[in-house]
């Protein structure tokens, strides 16, 4: 079993920065695909960033150049460094981890809540 707990959310002015953390407990290693997702009230969940089992990173177009996904060497913590925040970044942010499906990580748009492990979310609010 893997448990994930997000932290680091809060309120920030536009142009500011936040660093989200996702602490993992239980058994997890580099075989897991890991990602960040977000959902604003009344809107669909959308993928933000993914780091695959080889350490390669993928970002949604709307965060490229502003957000950075990373993880520690022990696989215990996943991070999302968010810079140049915009009001439209306001959302609940979730981290997730899952083993590969058919030898590869699912793309950001293919992750579902019934696949893998998910945290409870941390709120990010960006004011204009």
PDB file of C-alpha atoms in Angstrom:
ATOM      1  CA  UNK A   1       0.000   0.000   0.000  1.00  0.00           C
ATOM      2  CA  UNK A   2       1.101   3.532  -0.783  1.00  0.00           C
ATOM      3  CA  UNK A   3      -0.205   6.632   0.946  1.00  0.00           C
ATOM      4  CA  UNK A   4       0.328  10.131  -0.417  1.00  0.00           C
ATOM      5  CA  UNK A   5      -0.072  13.405   1.467  1.00  0.00           C
ATOM      6  CA  UNK A   6       0.232  16.794  -0.217  1.00  0.00           C
ATOM      7  CA  UNK A   7       1.362  19.954   1.524  1.00  0.00           C
ATOM      8  CA  UNK A   8       2.668  23.399   0.689  1.00  0.00           C
ATOM      9  CA  UNK A   9      -0.437  24.987  -0.731  1.00  0.00           C
ATOM     10  CA  UNK A  10      -1.620  28.417   0.276  1.00  0.00           C
ATOM     11  CA  UNK A  11      -2.510  31.859  -0.957  1.00  0.00           C
ATOM     12  CA  UNK A  12      -0.120  33.890  -3.062  1.00  0.00           C
ATOM     13  CA  UNK A  13      -0.281  36.950  -5.269  1.00  0.00           C
ATOM     14  CA  UNK A  14       0.044  36.679  -9.019  1.00  0.00           C
ATOM     15  CA  UNK A  15       3.673  36.341 -10.008  1.00  0.00           C
ATOM     16  CA  UNK A  16       4.578  34.615  -6.770  1.00  0.00           C
ATOM     17  CA  UNK A  17       5.831  31.111  -6.098  1.00  0.00           C
ATOM     18  CA  UNK A  18       4.863  28.047  -4.123  1.00  0.00           C
ATOM     19  CA  UNK A  19       6.492  24.662  -3.672  1.00  0.00           C
ATOM     20  CA  UNK A  20       4.150  21.732  -3.220  1.00  0.00           C
ATOM     21  CA  UNK A  21       5.276  18.498  -1.624  1.00  0.00           C
ATOM     22  CA  UNK A  22       3.806  15.024  -1.810  1.00  0.00           C
ATOM     23  CA  UNK A  23       5.070  12.730   0.928  1.00  0.00           C
ATOM     24  CA  UNK A  24       4.808   9.012   0.259  1.00  0.00           C
ATOM     25  CA  UNK A  25       4.625   6.227   2.788  1.00  0.00           C
ATOM     26  CA  UNK A  26       4.465   2.514   2.223  1.00  0.00           C
ATOM     27  CA  UNK A  27       6.317   0.815  -0.574  1.00  0.00           C
ATOM     28  CA  UNK A  28       7.194   3.024  -3.498  1.00  0.00           C
ATOM     29  CA  UNK A  29      10.193   3.029  -5.794  1.00  0.00           C
ATOM     30  CA  UNK A  30      11.394   4.286  -9.157  1.00  0.00           C
ATOM     31  CA  UNK A  31       9.045   1.954 -11.031  1.00  0.00           C
ATOM     32  CA  UNK A  32       6.190   4.324 -10.259  1.00  0.00           C
ATOM     33  CA  UNK A  33       4.992   7.002 -12.587  1.00  0.00           C
ATOM     34  CA  UNK A  34       4.263  10.115 -10.546  1.00  0.00           C
ATOM     35  CA  UNK A  35       2.349  13.226 -11.356  1.00  0.00           C
ATOM     36  CA  UNK A  36       0.553  16.361 -10.283  1.00  0.00           C
ATOM     37  CA  UNK A  37      -3.027  17.193 -11.206  1.00  0.00           C
ATOM     38  CA  UNK A  38      -5.359  20.026 -10.348  1.00  0.00           C
ATOM     39  CA  UNK A  39      -9.056  20.774 -10.252  1.00  0.00           C
ATOM     40  CA  UNK A  40     -10.798  24.097  -9.905  1.00  0.00           C
ATOM     41  CA  UNK A  41     -14.366  24.259  -8.560  1.00  0.00           C
ATOM     42  CA  UNK A  42     -16.875  23.337 -11.229  1.00  0.00           C
ATOM     43  CA  UNK A  43     -14.169  22.306 -13.684  1.00  0.00           C
ATOM     44  CA  UNK A  44     -12.667  19.026 -14.778  1.00  0.00           C
ATOM     45  CA  UNK A  45      -9.456  17.673 -13.322  1.00  0.00           C
ATOM     46  CA  UNK A  46      -6.473  18.382 -15.530  1.00  0.00           C
ATOM     47  CA  UNK A  47      -2.966  17.020 -15.625  1.00  0.00           C
ATOM     48  CA  UNK A  48      -0.188  19.411 -14.690  1.00  0.00           C
ATOM     49  CA  UNK A  49       3.107  17.530 -14.728  1.00  0.00           C
ATOM     50  CA  UNK A  50       4.452  13.986 -14.904  1.00  0.00           C
ATOM     51  CA  UNK A  51       7.765  12.378 -14.095  1.00  0.00           C
ATOM     52  CA  UNK A  52       8.145   8.907 -15.523  1.00  0.00           C
ATOM     53  CA  UNK A  53      10.070   5.875 -14.359  1.00  0.00           C
ATOM     54  CA  UNK A  54      13.210   7.038 -16.163  1.00  0.00           C
ATOM     55  CA  UNK A  55      13.020  10.524 -14.694  1.00  0.00           C
ATOM     56  CA  UNK A  56      11.724  12.169 -17.860  1.00  0.00           C
ATOM     57  CA  UNK A  57       9.351  15.064 -17.295  1.00  0.00           C
ATOM     58  CA  UNK A  58       6.231  16.085 -19.135  1.00  0.00           C
ATOM     59  CA  UNK A  59       4.263  19.272 -18.575  1.00  0.00           C
ATOM     60  CA  UNK A  60       0.918  20.586 -19.632  1.00  0.00           C
ATOM     61  CA  UNK A  61       1.287  23.458 -22.056  1.00  0.00           C
ATOM     62  CA  UNK A  62      -0.231  25.930 -19.627  1.00  0.00           C
ATOM     63  CA  UNK A  63       2.568  25.448 -17.077  1.00  0.00           C
ATOM     64  CA  UNK A  64       5.624  24.952 -19.296  1.00  0.00           C
ATOM     65  CA  UNK A  65       8.406  27.259 -18.282  1.00  0.00           C
ATOM     66  CA  UNK A  66       6.755  28.050 -14.955  1.00  0.00           C
ATOM     67  CA  UNK A  67       6.415  24.756 -13.053  1.00  0.00           C
ATOM     68  CA  UNK A  68       9.006  22.083 -12.316  1.00  0.00           C
ATOM     69  CA  UNK A  69       8.291  18.554 -11.137  1.00  0.00           C
ATOM     70  CA  UNK A  70      10.936  16.637  -9.227  1.00  0.00           C
ATOM     71  CA  UNK A  71      11.375  13.920  -6.633  1.00  0.00           C
ATOM     72  CA  UNK A  72      13.940  13.020  -4.040  1.00  0.00           C
ATOM     73  CA  UNK A  73      16.417  10.194  -4.522  1.00  0.00           C
ATOM     74  CA  UNK A  74      14.653   7.933  -2.030  1.00  0.00           C
ATOM     75  CA  UNK A  75      11.300   8.293  -3.824  1.00  0.00           C
ATOM     76  CA  UNK A  76       9.770   9.548  -0.579  1.00  0.00           C
ATOM     77  CA  UNK A  77       8.733  13.008  -1.739  1.00  0.00           C
ATOM     78  CA  UNK A  78       7.454  14.414  -5.011  1.00  0.00           C
ATOM     79  CA  UNK A  79       7.674  18.168  -5.544  1.00  0.00           C
ATOM     80  CA  UNK A  80       6.063  20.762  -7.724  1.00  0.00           C
ATOM     81  CA  UNK A  81       7.866  24.083  -7.841  1.00  0.00           C
ATOM     82  CA  UNK A  82       5.428  26.681  -9.117  1.00  0.00           C
ATOM     83  CA  UNK A  83       6.768  30.030 -10.258  1.00  0.00           C
ATOM     84  CA  UNK A  84       5.135  32.984 -11.985  1.00  0.00           C
ATOM     85  CA  UNK A  85       1.763  31.922 -10.665  1.00  0.00           C
ATOM     86  CA  UNK A  86      -1.362  33.201 -12.348  1.00  0.00           C
ATOM     87  CA  UNK A  87      -4.922  33.517 -11.031  1.00  0.00           C
ATOM     88  CA  UNK A  88      -5.959  30.734 -13.397  1.00  0.00           C
ATOM     89  CA  UNK A  89      -3.627  28.396 -11.492  1.00  0.00           C
ATOM     90  CA  UNK A  90      -6.043  28.534  -8.558  1.00  0.00           C
ATOM     91  CA  UNK A  91      -7.181  24.964  -7.874  1.00  0.00           C
ATOM     92  CA  UNK A  92      -6.912  21.992  -5.592  1.00  0.00           C
ATOM     93  CA  UNK A  93      -3.672  20.224  -6.449  1.00  0.00           C
ATOM     94  CA  UNK A  94      -3.343  16.457  -6.159  1.00  0.00           C
ATOM     95  CA  UNK A  95      -0.375  14.153  -6.480  1.00  0.00           C
ATOM     96  CA  UNK A  96      -0.633  10.624  -7.796  1.00  0.00           C
ATOM     97  CA  UNK A  97       1.521   7.552  -8.279  1.00  0.00           C
ATOM     98  CA  UNK A  98       0.946   4.487 -10.415  1.00  0.00           C
ATOM     99  CA  UNK A  99       2.860   1.655 -11.958  1.00  0.00           C
ATOM    100  CA  UNK A 100       3.264   1.661 -15.721  1.00  0.00           C
ATOM    101  CA  UNK A 101       0.449   0.402 -17.888  1.00  0.00           C
ATOM    102  CA  UNK A 102       1.544  -1.745 -20.831  1.00  0.00           C
ATOM    103  CA  UNK A 103       5.154  -0.771 -20.238  1.00  0.00           C
ATOM    104  CA  UNK A 104       4.698   2.974 -20.159  1.00  0.00           C
ATOM    105  CA  UNK A 105       3.312   5.724 -17.993  1.00  0.00           C
ATOM    106  CA  UNK A 106      -0.137   6.944 -18.838  1.00  0.00           C
ATOM    107  CA  UNK A 107      -0.218  10.393 -20.352  1.00  0.00           C
ATOM    108  CA  UNK A 108      -1.456  13.274 -18.235  1.00  0.00           C
ATOM    109  CA  UNK A 109      -4.905  13.062 -19.788  1.00  0.00           C
ATOM    110  CA  UNK A 110      -5.217   9.316 -19.195  1.00  0.00           C
ATOM    111  CA  UNK A 111      -4.981   9.191 -15.407  1.00  0.00           C
ATOM    112  CA  UNK A 112      -8.141   8.410 -13.505  1.00  0.00           C
ATOM    113  CA  UNK A 113      -8.959   8.435  -9.822  1.00  0.00           C
ATOM    114  CA  UNK A 114      -9.432   4.669  -9.856  1.00  0.00           C
ATOM    115  CA  UNK A 115      -5.886   4.077 -11.123  1.00  0.00           C
ATOM    116  CA  UNK A 116      -2.946   4.113  -8.778  1.00  0.00           C
ATOM    117  CA  UNK A 117      -2.697   6.133  -5.593  1.00  0.00           C
ATOM    118  CA  UNK A 118      -3.875   9.683  -4.918  1.00  0.00           C
ATOM    119  CA  UNK A 119      -3.394  12.194  -2.161  1.00  0.00           C
ATOM    120  CA  UNK A 120      -6.111  14.271  -0.560  1.00  0.00           C
ATOM    121  CA  UNK A 121      -5.129  17.515  -2.249  1.00  0.00           C
ATOM    122  CA  UNK A 122      -3.737  20.870  -1.209  1.00  0.00           C
ATOM    123  CA  UNK A 123      -5.355  24.179  -2.090  1.00  0.00           C
ATOM    124  CA  UNK A 124      -3.536  26.802  -4.130  1.00  0.00           C
ATOM    125  CA  UNK A 125      -5.104  30.232  -4.440  1.00  0.00           C
ATOM    126  CA  UNK A 126      -3.560  32.945  -6.599  1.00  0.00           C
ATOM    127  CA  UNK A 127      -4.901  36.462  -6.315  1.00  0.00           C
ATOM    128  CA  UNK A 128      -4.629  39.093  -9.013  1.00  0.00           C
TER     129      UNK A 128
END
